[in-house]
mmCIF file with all atom_site columns, C-alpha atoms in Angstrom:
data_model
loop_
_atom_site.group_PDB
_atom_site.id
_atom_site.type_symbol
_atom_site.label_atom_id
_atom_site.label_alt_id
_atom_site.label_comp_id
_atom_site.label_asym_id
_atom_site.label_entity_id
_atom_site.label_seq_id
_atom_site.pdbx_PDB_ins_code
_atom_site.Cartn_x
_atom_site.Cartn_y
_atom_site.Cartn_z
_atom_site.occupancy
_atom_site.B_iso_or_equiv
_atom_site.pdbx_formal_charge
_atom_site.auth_seq_id
_atom_site.auth_comp_id
_atom_site.auth_asym_id
_atom_site.auth_atom_id
_atom_site.pdbx_PDB_model_num
ATOM 1   C CA . GLN A 1 1   ? -30.490 23.168 44.379 1.00 0.00 ? 1   GLN A CA 1
ATOM 2   C CA . SER A 1 2   ? -28.611 24.621 47.318 1.00 0.00 ? 2   SER A CA 1
ATOM 3   C CA . GLU A 1 3   ? -28.351 28.386 47.637 1.00 0.00 ? 3   GLU A CA 1
ATOM 4   C CA . VAL A 1 4   ? -24.870 28.733 49.127 1.00 0.00 ? 4   VAL A CA 1
ATOM 5   C CA . ALA A 1 5   ? -24.380 31.965 51.054 1.00 0.00 ? 5   ALA A CA 1
ATOM 6   C CA . THR A 1 6   ? -20.971 33.582 50.871 1.00 0.00 ? 6   THR A CA 1
ATOM 7   C CA . GLY A 1 7   ? -20.299 36.903 52.546 1.00 0.00 ? 7   GLY A CA 1
ATOM 8   C CA . PRO A 1 8   ? -22.867 39.590 51.699 1.00 0.00 ? 8   PRO A CA 1
ATOM 9   C CA . VAL A 1 9   ? -25.348 37.229 50.020 1.00 0.00 ? 9   VAL A CA 1
ATOM 10  C CA . GLN A 1 10  ? -26.338 35.687 53.348 1.00 0.00 ? 10  GLN A CA 1
ATOM 11  C CA . GLN A 1 11  ? -30.083 36.010 53.817 1.00 0.00 ? 11  GLN A CA 1
ATOM 12  C CA . LYS A 1 12  ? -32.541 36.022 56.682 1.00 0.00 ? 12  LYS A CA 1
ATOM 13  C CA . VAL A 1 13  ? -35.191 33.392 56.025 1.00 0.00 ? 13  VAL A CA 1
ATOM 14  C CA . ILE A 1 14  ? -38.327 32.589 58.013 1.00 0.00 ? 14  ILE A CA 1
ATOM 15  C CA . VAL A 1 15  ? -39.470 28.991 57.531 1.00 0.00 ? 15  VAL A CA 1
ATOM 16  C CA . HIS A 1 16  ? -42.897 28.368 59.015 1.00 0.00 ? 16  HIS A CA 1
ATOM 17  C CA . VAL A 1 17  ? -43.737 24.824 60.134 1.00 0.00 ? 17  VAL A CA 1
ATOM 18  C CA . ALA A 1 18  ? -47.362 24.394 59.092 1.00 0.00 ? 18  ALA A CA 1
ATOM 19  C CA . TYR A 1 19  ? -49.424 21.274 59.836 1.00 0.00 ? 19  TYR A CA 1
ATOM 20  C CA . PRO A 1 20  ? -46.999 19.775 62.438 1.00 0.00 ? 20  PRO A CA 1
ATOM 21  C CA . LEU A 1 21  ? -49.511 17.024 63.202 1.00 0.00 ? 21  LEU A CA 1
ATOM 22  C CA . TRP A 1 22  ? -48.743 15.684 59.713 1.00 0.00 ? 22  TRP A CA 1
ATOM 23  C CA . ARG A 1 23  ? -45.219 14.266 59.911 1.00 0.00 ? 23  ARG A CA 1
ATOM 24  C CA . LYS A 1 24  ? -44.333 14.621 56.215 1.00 0.00 ? 24  LYS A CA 1
ATOM 25  C CA . HIS A 1 25  ? -45.055 18.343 56.192 1.00 0.00 ? 25  HIS A CA 1
ATOM 26  C CA . THR A 1 26  ? -42.965 18.891 59.312 1.00 0.00 ? 26  THR A CA 1
ATOM 27  C CA . LEU A 1 27  ? -39.966 16.948 58.058 1.00 0.00 ? 27  LEU A CA 1
ATOM 28  C CA . VAL A 1 28  ? -39.954 18.707 54.676 1.00 0.00 ? 28  VAL A CA 1
ATOM 29  C CA . ALA A 1 29  ? -40.062 22.141 56.329 1.00 0.00 ? 29  ALA A CA 1
ATOM 30  C CA . ILE A 1 30  ? -37.345 21.289 58.861 1.00 0.00 ? 30  ILE A CA 1
ATOM 31  C CA . ALA A 1 31  ? -35.139 19.699 56.198 1.00 0.00 ? 31  ALA A CA 1
ATOM 32  C CA . ARG A 1 32  ? -35.464 22.830 54.071 1.00 0.00 ? 32  ARG A CA 1
ATOM 33  C CA . ALA A 1 33  ? -34.663 25.080 57.044 1.00 0.00 ? 33  ALA A CA 1
ATOM 34  C CA . LYS A 1 34  ? -31.618 22.969 57.878 1.00 0.00 ? 34  LYS A CA 1
ATOM 35  C CA . GLU A 1 35  ? -30.451 23.069 54.264 1.00 0.00 ? 35  GLU A CA 1
ATOM 36  C CA . LEU A 1 36  ? -30.673 26.859 54.239 1.00 0.00 ? 36  LEU A CA 1
ATOM 37  C CA . GLN A 1 37  ? -28.823 27.105 57.535 1.00 0.00 ? 37  GLN A CA 1
ATOM 38  C CA . ASP A 1 38  ? -26.075 24.762 56.336 1.00 0.00 ? 38  ASP A CA 1
ATOM 39  C CA . ASP A 1 39  ? -25.698 26.978 53.268 1.00 0.00 ? 39  ASP A CA 1
ATOM 40  C CA . GLY A 1 40  ? -24.910 29.904 55.561 1.00 0.00 ? 40  GLY A CA 1
ATOM 41  C CA . HIS A 1 41  ? -28.254 31.663 55.777 1.00 0.00 ? 41  HIS A CA 1
ATOM 42  C CA . GLU A 1 42  ? -29.763 32.978 59.011 1.00 0.00 ? 42  GLU A CA 1
ATOM 43  C CA . VAL A 1 43  ? -32.878 30.845 59.523 1.00 0.00 ? 43  VAL A CA 1
ATOM 44  C CA . LEU A 1 44  ? -35.750 31.370 61.939 1.00 0.00 ? 44  LEU A CA 1
ATOM 45  C CA . VAL A 1 45  ? -38.340 28.597 62.282 1.00 0.00 ? 45  VAL A CA 1
ATOM 46  C CA . SER A 1 46  ? -41.793 29.790 63.289 1.00 0.00 ? 46  SER A CA 1
ATOM 47  C CA . TYR A 1 47  ? -44.650 27.637 64.542 1.00 0.00 ? 47  TYR A CA 1
ATOM 48  C CA . CYS A 1 48  ? -48.193 28.056 65.843 1.00 0.00 ? 48  CYS A CA 1
ATOM 49  C CA . ASN A 1 49  ? -48.358 28.341 69.630 1.00 0.00 ? 49  ASN A CA 1
ATOM 50  C CA . SER A 1 50  ? -52.126 27.974 69.896 1.00 0.00 ? 50  SER A CA 1
ATOM 51  C CA . ARG A 1 51  ? -53.642 26.169 72.875 1.00 0.00 ? 51  ARG A CA 1
ATOM 52  C CA . ALA A 1 52  ? -57.055 25.354 71.424 1.00 0.00 ? 52  ALA A CA 1
ATOM 53  C CA . GLY A 1 53  ? -57.004 26.669 67.876 1.00 0.00 ? 53  GLY A CA 1
ATOM 54  C CA . VAL A 1 54  ? -58.927 25.372 64.892 1.00 0.00 ? 54  VAL A CA 1
ATOM 55  C CA . CYS A 1 55  ? -56.958 24.603 61.741 1.00 0.00 ? 55  CYS A CA 1
ATOM 56  C CA . ALA A 1 56  ? -56.684 22.145 58.863 1.00 0.00 ? 56  ALA A CA 1
ATOM 57  C CA . VAL A 1 57  ? -55.334 19.416 61.153 1.00 0.00 ? 57  VAL A CA 1
ATOM 58  C CA . ASN A 1 58  ? -57.472 20.169 64.217 1.00 0.00 ? 58  ASN A CA 1
ATOM 59  C CA . TYR A 1 59  ? -61.051 21.066 63.305 1.00 0.00 ? 59  TYR A CA 1
ATOM 60  C CA . SER A 1 60  ? -62.259 20.159 66.786 1.00 0.00 ? 60  SER A CA 1
ATOM 61  C CA . GLY A 1 61  ? -59.967 22.692 68.439 1.00 0.00 ? 61  GLY A CA 1
ATOM 62  C CA . SER A 1 62  ? -58.561 19.966 70.673 1.00 0.00 ? 62  SER A CA 1
ATOM 63  C CA . PRO A 1 63  ? -56.004 21.279 73.216 1.00 0.00 ? 63  PRO A CA 1
ATOM 64  C CA . ALA A 1 64  ? -54.290 17.865 73.074 1.00 0.00 ? 64  ALA A CA 1
ATOM 65  C CA . ALA A 1 65  ? -53.794 18.153 69.304 1.00 0.00 ? 65  ALA A CA 1
ATOM 66  C CA . CYS A 1 66  ? -52.437 21.685 69.758 1.00 0.00 ? 66  CYS A CA 1
ATOM 67  C CA . LEU A 1 67  ? -50.001 20.401 72.374 1.00 0.00 ? 67  LEU A CA 1
ATOM 68  C CA . VAL A 1 68  ? -48.721 17.717 70.008 1.00 0.00 ? 68  VAL A CA 1
ATOM 69  C CA . CYS A 1 69  ? -48.411 20.243 67.161 1.00 0.00 ? 69  CYS A CA 1
ATOM 70  C CA . ARG A 1 70  ? -46.442 22.914 68.967 1.00 0.00 ? 70  ARG A CA 1
ATOM 71  C CA . THR A 1 71  ? -44.284 20.385 70.819 1.00 0.00 ? 71  THR A CA 1
ATOM 72  C CA . ARG A 1 72  ? -43.418 18.477 67.634 1.00 0.00 ? 72  ARG A CA 1
ATOM 73  C CA . ALA A 1 73  ? -42.589 21.665 65.732 1.00 0.00 ? 73  ALA A CA 1
ATOM 74  C CA . LYS A 1 74  ? -40.416 23.096 68.507 1.00 0.00 ? 74  LYS A CA 1
ATOM 75  C CA . THR A 1 75  ? -38.556 19.930 69.478 1.00 0.00 ? 75  THR A CA 1
ATOM 76  C CA . THR A 1 76  ? -37.950 18.787 65.878 1.00 0.00 ? 76  THR A CA 1
ATOM 77  C CA . ALA A 1 77  ? -36.542 22.171 64.890 1.00 0.00 ? 77  ALA A CA 1
ATOM 78  C CA . GLU A 1 78  ? -34.379 22.534 67.993 1.00 0.00 ? 78  GLU A CA 1
ATOM 79  C CA . ALA A 1 79  ? -33.070 18.975 67.604 1.00 0.00 ? 79  ALA A CA 1
ATOM 80  C CA . ALA A 1 80  ? -31.831 20.057 64.170 1.00 0.00 ? 80  ALA A CA 1
ATOM 81  C CA . GLY A 1 81  ? -30.051 23.021 65.714 1.00 0.00 ? 81  GLY A CA 1
ATOM 82  C CA . LEU A 1 82  ? -32.520 25.605 64.410 1.00 0.00 ? 82  LEU A CA 1
ATOM 83  C CA . GLN A 1 83  ? -33.700 28.757 66.141 1.00 0.00 ? 83  GLN A CA 1
ATOM 84  C CA . THR A 1 84  ? -37.451 28.825 66.792 1.00 0.00 ? 84  THR A CA 1
ATOM 85  C CA . VAL A 1 85  ? -40.095 31.450 67.482 1.00 0.00 ? 85  VAL A CA 1
ATOM 86  C CA . ALA A 1 86  ? -43.697 30.846 68.557 1.00 0.00 ? 86  ALA A CA 1
ATOM 87  C CA . LEU A 1 87  ? -46.572 32.683 66.886 1.00 0.00 ? 87  LEU A CA 1
ATOM 88  C CA . GLU A 1 88  ? -49.088 33.575 69.582 1.00 0.00 ? 88  GLU A CA 1
ATOM 89  C CA . THR A 1 89  ? -52.801 33.291 68.829 1.00 0.00 ? 89  THR A CA 1
ATOM 90  C CA . SER A 1 90  ? -54.283 34.352 72.178 1.00 0.00 ? 90  SER A CA 1
ATOM 91  C CA . GLY A 1 91  ? -54.113 37.535 74.201 1.00 0.00 ? 91  GLY A CA 1
ATOM 92  C CA . PRO A 1 92  ? -53.247 41.024 72.958 1.00 0.00 ? 92  PRO A CA 1
ATOM 93  C CA . ASN A 1 93  ? -51.236 41.346 69.757 1.00 0.00 ? 93  ASN A CA 1
ATOM 94  C CA . GLU A 1 94  ? -48.737 44.047 68.849 1.00 0.00 ? 94  GLU A CA 1
ATOM 95  C CA . ASP A 1 95  ? -50.228 44.332 65.373 1.00 0.00 ? 95  ASP A CA 1
ATOM 96  C CA . GLU A 1 96  ? -53.346 46.455 65.822 1.00 0.00 ? 96  GLU A CA 1
ATOM 97  C CA . SER A 1 97  ? -53.580 47.654 62.223 1.00 0.00 ? 97  SER A CA 1
ATOM 98  C CA . PRO A 1 98  ? -56.785 46.558 60.454 1.00 0.00 ? 98  PRO A CA 1
ATOM 99  C CA . LEU A 1 99  ? -56.523 43.785 57.918 1.00 0.00 ? 99  LEU A CA 1
ATOM 100 C CA . THR A 1 100 ? -57.240 44.844 54.376 1.00 0.00 ? 100 THR A CA 1
ATOM 101 C CA . LEU A 1 101 ? -60.203 43.542 52.436 1.00 0.00 ? 101 LEU A CA 1
ATOM 102 C CA . GLN A 1 102 ? -57.779 41.502 50.315 1.00 0.00 ? 102 GLN A CA 1
ATOM 103 C CA . ASP A 1 103 ? -56.207 40.009 53.461 1.00 0.00 ? 103 ASP A CA 1
ATOM 104 C CA . ARG A 1 104 ? -59.592 38.978 54.820 1.00 0.00 ? 104 ARG A CA 1
ATOM 105 C CA . ARG A 1 105 ? -60.691 37.584 51.465 1.00 0.00 ? 105 ARG A CA 1
ATOM 106 C CA . GLU A 1 106 ? -57.556 35.439 51.126 1.00 0.00 ? 106 GLU A CA 1
ATOM 107 C CA . LEU A 1 107 ? -57.891 34.137 54.687 1.00 0.00 ? 107 LEU A CA 1
ATOM 108 C CA . ALA A 1 108 ? -61.551 33.271 54.069 1.00 0.00 ? 108 ALA A CA 1
ATOM 109 C CA . GLU A 1 109 ? -60.598 31.437 50.866 1.00 0.00 ? 109 GLU A CA 1
ATOM 110 C CA . GLY A 1 110 ? -57.985 29.488 52.806 1.00 0.00 ? 110 GLY A CA 1
ATOM 111 C CA . VAL A 1 111 ? -60.519 28.549 55.452 1.00 0.00 ? 111 VAL A CA 1
ATOM 112 C CA . GLN A 1 112 ? -63.084 27.463 52.865 1.00 0.00 ? 112 GLN A CA 1
ATOM 113 C CA . SER A 1 113 ? -60.446 25.447 51.023 1.00 0.00 ? 113 SER A CA 1
ATOM 114 C CA . GLY A 1 114 ? -59.813 23.381 54.134 1.00 0.00 ? 114 GLY A CA 1
ATOM 115 C CA . VAL A 1 115 ? -63.525 22.985 54.881 1.00 0.00 ? 115 VAL A CA 1
ATOM 116 C CA . THR A 1 116 ? -64.259 21.905 51.313 1.00 0.00 ? 116 THR A CA 1
ATOM 117 C CA . THR A 1 117 ? -61.418 19.369 51.330 1.00 0.00 ? 117 THR A CA 1
ATOM 118 C CA . THR A 1 118 ? -62.373 17.819 54.679 1.00 0.00 ? 118 THR A CA 1
ATOM 119 C CA . PHE A 1 119 ? -66.165 18.107 54.780 1.00 0.00 ? 119 PHE A CA 1
ATOM 120 C CA . ARG A 1 120 ? -66.922 18.310 51.042 1.00 0.00 ? 120 ARG A CA 1
ATOM 121 C CA . ALA A 1 121 ? -69.011 21.412 51.746 1.00 0.00 ? 121 ALA A CA 1
ATOM 122 C CA . MET A 1 122 ? -69.058 24.486 49.518 1.00 0.00 ? 122 MET A CA 1
ATOM 123 C CA . THR A 1 123 ? -69.761 27.977 50.859 1.00 0.00 ? 123 THR A CA 1
ATOM 124 C CA . ALA A 1 124 ? -73.432 27.973 49.883 1.00 0.00 ? 124 ALA A CA 1
ATOM 125 C CA . ASP A 1 125 ? -73.918 24.558 51.522 1.00 0.00 ? 125 ASP A CA 1
ATOM 126 C CA . VAL A 1 126 ? -72.918 25.728 55.011 1.00 0.00 ? 126 VAL A CA 1
ATOM 127 C CA . PRO A 1 127 ? -75.513 27.578 57.131 1.00 0.00 ? 127 PRO A CA 1
ATOM 128 C CA . ARG A 1 128 ? -73.833 30.032 59.498 1.00 0.00 ? 128 ARG A CA 1
ATOM 129 C CA . LYS A 1 129 ? -75.217 28.379 62.629 1.00 0.00 ? 129 LYS A CA 1
ATOM 130 C CA . SER A 1 130 ? -74.391 24.822 61.589 1.00 0.00 ? 130 SER A CA 1
ATOM 131 C CA . LEU A 1 131 ? -71.512 22.892 63.126 1.00 0.00 ? 131 LEU A CA 1
ATOM 132 C CA . ILE A 1 132 ? -69.368 23.421 60.024 1.00 0.00 ? 132 ILE A CA 1
ATOM 133 C CA . GLY A 1 133 ? -70.262 27.105 60.108 1.00 0.00 ? 133 GLY A CA 1
ATOM 134 C CA . VAL A 1 134 ? -69.001 27.351 63.683 1.00 0.00 ? 134 VAL A CA 1
ATOM 135 C CA . ILE A 1 135 ? -65.813 25.466 62.759 1.00 0.00 ? 135 ILE A CA 1
ATOM 136 C CA . ARG A 1 136 ? -65.253 27.819 59.845 1.00 0.00 ? 136 ARG A CA 1
ATOM 137 C CA . LYS A 1 137 ? -65.646 30.856 62.089 1.00 0.00 ? 137 LYS A CA 1
ATOM 138 C CA . ARG A 1 138 ? -63.181 29.510 64.679 1.00 0.00 ? 138 ARG A CA 1
ATOM 139 C CA . TYR A 1 139 ? -60.715 28.516 61.952 1.00 0.00 ? 139 TYR A CA 1
ATOM 140 C CA . TYR A 1 140 ? -60.812 32.054 60.568 1.00 0.00 ? 140 TYR A CA 1
ATOM 141 C CA . LYS A 1 141 ? -60.198 33.485 64.043 1.00 0.00 ? 141 LYS A CA 1
ATOM 142 C CA . THR A 1 142 ? -57.094 31.301 64.513 1.00 0.00 ? 142 THR A CA 1
ATOM 143 C CA . ALA A 1 143 ? -55.740 32.136 61.050 1.00 0.00 ? 143 ALA A CA 1
ATOM 144 C CA . GLN A 1 144 ? -56.326 35.852 61.639 1.00 0.00 ? 144 GLN A CA 1
ATOM 145 C CA . ALA A 1 145 ? -54.345 35.699 64.887 1.00 0.00 ? 145 ALA A CA 1
ATOM 146 C CA . LEU A 1 146 ? -51.518 33.841 63.131 1.00 0.00 ? 146 LEU A CA 1
ATOM 147 C CA . LEU A 1 147 ? -51.429 36.472 60.394 1.00 0.00 ? 147 LEU A CA 1
ATOM 148 C CA . ARG A 1 148 ? -51.171 39.282 62.931 1.00 0.00 ? 148 ARG A CA 1
ATOM 149 C CA . SER A 1 149 ? -48.359 37.469 64.754 1.00 0.00 ? 149 SER A CA 1
ATOM 150 C CA . MET A 1 150 ? -46.517 36.856 61.494 1.00 0.00 ? 150 MET A CA 1
ATOM 151 C CA . ASN A 1 151 ? -46.928 40.530 60.561 1.00 0.00 ? 151 ASN A CA 1
ATOM 152 C CA . VAL A 1 152 ? -45.248 41.482 63.837 1.00 0.00 ? 152 VAL A CA 1
ATOM 153 C CA . LEU A 1 153 ? -42.441 38.982 63.276 1.00 0.00 ? 153 LEU A CA 1
ATOM 154 C CA . VAL A 1 154 ? -41.789 40.117 59.701 1.00 0.00 ? 154 VAL A CA 1
ATOM 155 C CA . HIS A 1 155 ? -41.790 43.767 60.768 1.00 0.00 ? 155 HIS A CA 1
ATOM 156 C CA . ARG A 1 156 ? -39.316 42.995 63.559 1.00 0.00 ? 156 ARG A CA 1
ATOM 157 C CA . VAL A 1 157 ? -36.973 40.631 61.723 1.00 0.00 ? 157 VAL A CA 1
ATOM 158 C CA . SER A 1 158 ? -37.143 42.092 58.183 1.00 0.00 ? 158 SER A CA 1
ATOM 159 C CA . PRO A 1 159 ? -36.503 38.743 56.458 1.00 0.00 ? 159 PRO A CA 1
ATOM 160 C CA . ASP A 1 160 ? -35.275 38.414 52.905 1.00 0.00 ? 160 ASP A CA 1
ATOM 161 C CA . ARG A 1 161 ? -37.633 35.505 52.254 1.00 0.00 ? 161 ARG A CA 1
ATOM 162 C CA . ILE A 1 162 ? -40.450 33.461 53.814 1.00 0.00 ? 162 ILE A CA 1
ATOM 163 C CA . GLU A 1 163 ? -41.000 29.767 53.117 1.00 0.00 ? 163 GLU A CA 1
ATOM 164 C CA . VAL A 1 164 ? -43.920 27.523 54.104 1.00 0.00 ? 164 VAL A CA 1
ATOM 165 C CA . PHE A 1 165 ? -45.345 24.159 53.100 1.00 0.00 ? 165 PHE A CA 1
ATOM 166 C CA . ASN A 1 166 ? -48.216 24.285 50.588 1.00 0.00 ? 166 ASN A CA 1
ATOM 167 C CA . GLY A 1 167 ? -49.791 27.697 51.249 1.00 0.00 ? 167 GLY A CA 1
ATOM 168 C CA . ARG A 1 168 ? -53.346 26.673 50.340 1.00 0.00 ? 168 ARG A CA 1
ATOM 169 C CA . HIS A 1 169 ? -55.101 26.416 53.703 1.00 0.00 ? 169 HIS A CA 1
ATOM 170 C CA . ALA A 1 170 ? -55.530 29.487 55.892 1.00 0.00 ? 170 ALA A CA 1
ATOM 171 C CA . CYS A 1 171 ? -53.080 28.103 58.481 1.00 0.00 ? 171 CYS A CA 1
ATOM 172 C CA . SER A 1 172 ? -50.284 28.280 55.902 1.00 0.00 ? 172 SER A CA 1
ATOM 173 C CA . ARG A 1 173 ? -51.621 30.917 53.501 1.00 0.00 ? 173 ARG A CA 1
ATOM 174 C CA . PHE A 1 174 ? -51.235 33.617 56.148 1.00 0.00 ? 174 PHE A CA 1
ATOM 175 C CA . CYS A 1 175 ? -47.469 33.443 55.523 1.00 0.00 ? 175 CYS A CA 1
ATOM 176 C CA . LEU A 1 176 ? -47.999 34.404 51.886 1.00 0.00 ? 176 LEU A CA 1
ATOM 177 C CA . ILE A 1 177 ? -50.344 37.230 52.877 1.00 0.00 ? 177 ILE A CA 1
ATOM 178 C CA . ALA A 1 178 ? -47.755 38.633 55.302 1.00 0.00 ? 178 ALA A CA 1
ATOM 179 C CA . ALA A 1 179 ? -45.040 38.299 52.663 1.00 0.00 ? 179 ALA A CA 1
ATOM 180 C CA . ARG A 1 180 ? -47.066 40.291 50.135 1.00 0.00 ? 180 ARG A CA 1
ATOM 181 C CA . ARG A 1 181 ? -47.902 42.958 52.703 1.00 0.00 ? 181 ARG A CA 1
ATOM 182 C CA . TYR A 1 182 ? -44.225 43.620 53.391 1.00 0.00 ? 182 TYR A CA 1
ATOM 183 C CA . SER A 1 183 ? -43.058 42.930 49.819 1.00 0.00 ? 183 SER A CA 1
ATOM 184 C CA . VAL A 1 184 ? -40.977 39.960 50.955 1.00 0.00 ? 184 VAL A CA 1
ATOM 185 C CA . PRO A 1 185 ? -40.285 37.165 48.415 1.00 0.00 ? 185 PRO A CA 1
ATOM 186 C CA . PHE A 1 186 ? -41.690 33.772 49.353 1.00 0.00 ? 186 PHE A CA 1
ATOM 187 C CA . ASN A 1 187 ? -41.380 30.126 48.386 1.00 0.00 ? 187 ASN A CA 1
ATOM 188 C CA . THR A 1 188 ? -43.791 27.281 49.025 1.00 0.00 ? 188 THR A CA 1
ATOM 189 C CA . LEU A 1 189 ? -42.736 23.701 49.667 1.00 0.00 ? 189 LEU A CA 1
ATOM 190 C CA . GLU A 1 190 ? -44.416 20.527 48.456 1.00 0.00 ? 190 GLU A CA 1
ATOM 191 C CA . VAL A 1 191 ? -43.628 16.968 47.433 1.00 0.00 ? 191 VAL A CA 1
ATOM 192 C CA . ASN A 1 192 ? -44.010 15.525 43.945 1.00 0.00 ? 192 ASN A CA 1
ATOM 193 C CA . HIS A 1 193 ? -45.799 12.325 42.954 1.00 0.00 ? 193 HIS A CA 1
ATOM 194 C CA . ARG A 1 194 ? -42.756 10.342 44.119 1.00 0.00 ? 194 ARG A CA 1
ATOM 195 C CA . GLN A 1 195 ? -42.808 12.043 47.528 1.00 0.00 ? 195 GLN A CA 1
ATOM 196 C CA . LYS A 1 196 ? -39.664 14.019 46.728 1.00 0.00 ? 196 LYS A CA 1
ATOM 197 C CA . PRO A 1 197 ? -39.501 17.646 47.929 1.00 0.00 ? 197 PRO A CA 1
ATOM 198 C CA . ILE A 1 198 ? -40.044 20.440 45.443 1.00 0.00 ? 198 ILE A CA 1
ATOM 199 C CA . ILE A 1 199 ? -39.857 24.232 45.824 1.00 0.00 ? 199 ILE A CA 1
ATOM 200 C CA . TYR A 1 200 ? -42.251 26.650 44.133 1.00 0.00 ? 200 TYR A CA 1
ATOM 201 C CA . ARG A 1 201 ? -40.584 30.049 43.938 1.00 0.00 ? 201 ARG A CA 1
ATOM 202 C CA . GLY A 1 202 ? -42.927 32.989 44.344 1.00 0.00 ? 202 GLY A CA 1
ATOM 203 C CA . HIS A 1 203 ? -46.212 31.094 44.202 1.00 0.00 ? 203 HIS A CA 1
ATOM 204 C CA . SER A 1 204 ? -48.079 28.160 45.690 1.00 0.00 ? 204 SER A CA 1
ATOM 205 C CA . PRO A 1 205 ? -48.525 24.766 44.008 1.00 0.00 ? 205 PRO A CA 1
ATOM 206 C CA . HIS A 1 206 ? -52.179 25.727 43.504 1.00 0.00 ? 206 HIS A CA 1
ATOM 207 C CA . ASP A 1 207 ? -51.560 28.934 41.558 1.00 0.00 ? 207 ASP A CA 1
ATOM 208 C CA . ARG A 1 208 ? -52.531 27.671 38.118 1.00 0.00 ? 208 ARG A CA 1
ATOM 209 C CA . LYS A 1 209 ? -51.365 30.691 36.129 1.00 0.00 ? 209 LYS A CA 1
ATOM 210 C CA . GLN A 1 210 ? -47.952 30.879 37.800 1.00 0.00 ? 210 GLN A CA 1
ATOM 211 C CA . PHE A 1 211 ? -47.530 27.116 37.537 1.00 0.00 ? 211 PHE A CA 1
ATOM 212 C CA . GLN A 1 212 ? -48.247 27.184 33.797 1.00 0.00 ? 212 GLN A CA 1
ATOM 213 C CA . ALA A 1 213 ? -45.869 30.122 33.324 1.00 0.00 ? 213 ALA A CA 1
ATOM 214 C CA . ARG A 1 214 ? -43.175 28.149 35.118 1.00 0.00 ? 214 ARG A CA 1
ATOM 215 C CA . VAL A 1 215 ? -43.747 25.120 32.896 1.00 0.00 ? 215 VAL A CA 1
ATOM 216 C CA . HIS A 1 216 ? -43.765 27.203 29.716 1.00 0.00 ? 216 HIS A CA 1
ATOM 217 C CA . ALA A 1 217 ? -40.483 28.823 30.721 1.00 0.00 ? 217 ALA A CA 1
ATOM 218 C CA . GLN A 1 218 ? -38.739 25.451 30.540 1.00 0.00 ? 218 GLN A CA 1
ATOM 219 C CA . PRO A 1 219 ? -37.078 24.490 27.238 1.00 0.00 ? 219 PRO A CA 1
ATOM 220 C CA . ALA A 1 220 ? -39.000 21.940 25.219 1.00 0.00 ? 220 ALA A CA 1
ATOM 221 C CA . ASP A 1 221 ? -37.390 18.494 25.305 1.00 0.00 ? 221 ASP A CA 1
ATOM 222 C CA . HIS A 1 222 ? -39.111 16.266 22.783 1.00 0.00 ? 222 HIS A CA 1
ATOM 223 C CA . ASP A 1 223 ? -37.058 13.212 23.755 1.00 0.00 ? 223 ASP A CA 1
ATOM 224 C CA . VAL A 1 224 ? -38.191 13.425 27.364 1.00 0.00 ? 224 VAL A CA 1
ATOM 225 C CA . ALA A 1 225 ? -41.785 14.021 26.271 1.00 0.00 ? 225 ALA A CA 1
ATOM 226 C CA . ALA A 1 226 ? -41.718 11.004 23.955 1.00 0.00 ? 226 ALA A CA 1
ATOM 227 C CA . ALA A 1 227 ? -40.362 8.765  26.689 1.00 0.00 ? 227 ALA A CA 1
ATOM 228 C CA . PHE A 1 228 ? -42.802 9.966  29.347 1.00 0.00 ? 228 PHE A CA 1
#
């Protein structure tokens, strides 16, 4: 449903374009950002500006893949008339505050989630000096830099909400970590089994407890259940 902004209810919303190499994810994020802007909200589209980062769509750290990602995110958003901001992952960062243990744990879980999905390797199966171990270390470094950049952006912009696709892998989960740090509400975006967009308010599609609470909050419709 649209969230029409009238007068004082206008909100500042950061929509992060995660996984730009995957077209579906990009289009869903941009469509959501455009919808919010059309409803009168002030929307800022962020994207990863890495040159050779490791993430869920670029485990080799290919500069060519990074070029495609950041170019697709920037040009697609600007073609839709959206304002963009790049999240830097190299060089000095304005956010010099140490990450909390919880921050580091969540980033590590996001990294391992991607590694497990792609390489079918659990934590105990990956020696530190193996190729996958090196990939995991570089992935964590990229995600950590993205988190610090997002922290700076959130501190500077003071958004009313942050939205990102999925939120499971480290290269999208960092948005949720930044949101919690600054007590900013967040939504995650996904598609259902029919490839239609769906919004999860305040949790990711992989948060089992929140997902069940959301389902239980819906009124029981026995006719729909019988026809399913």
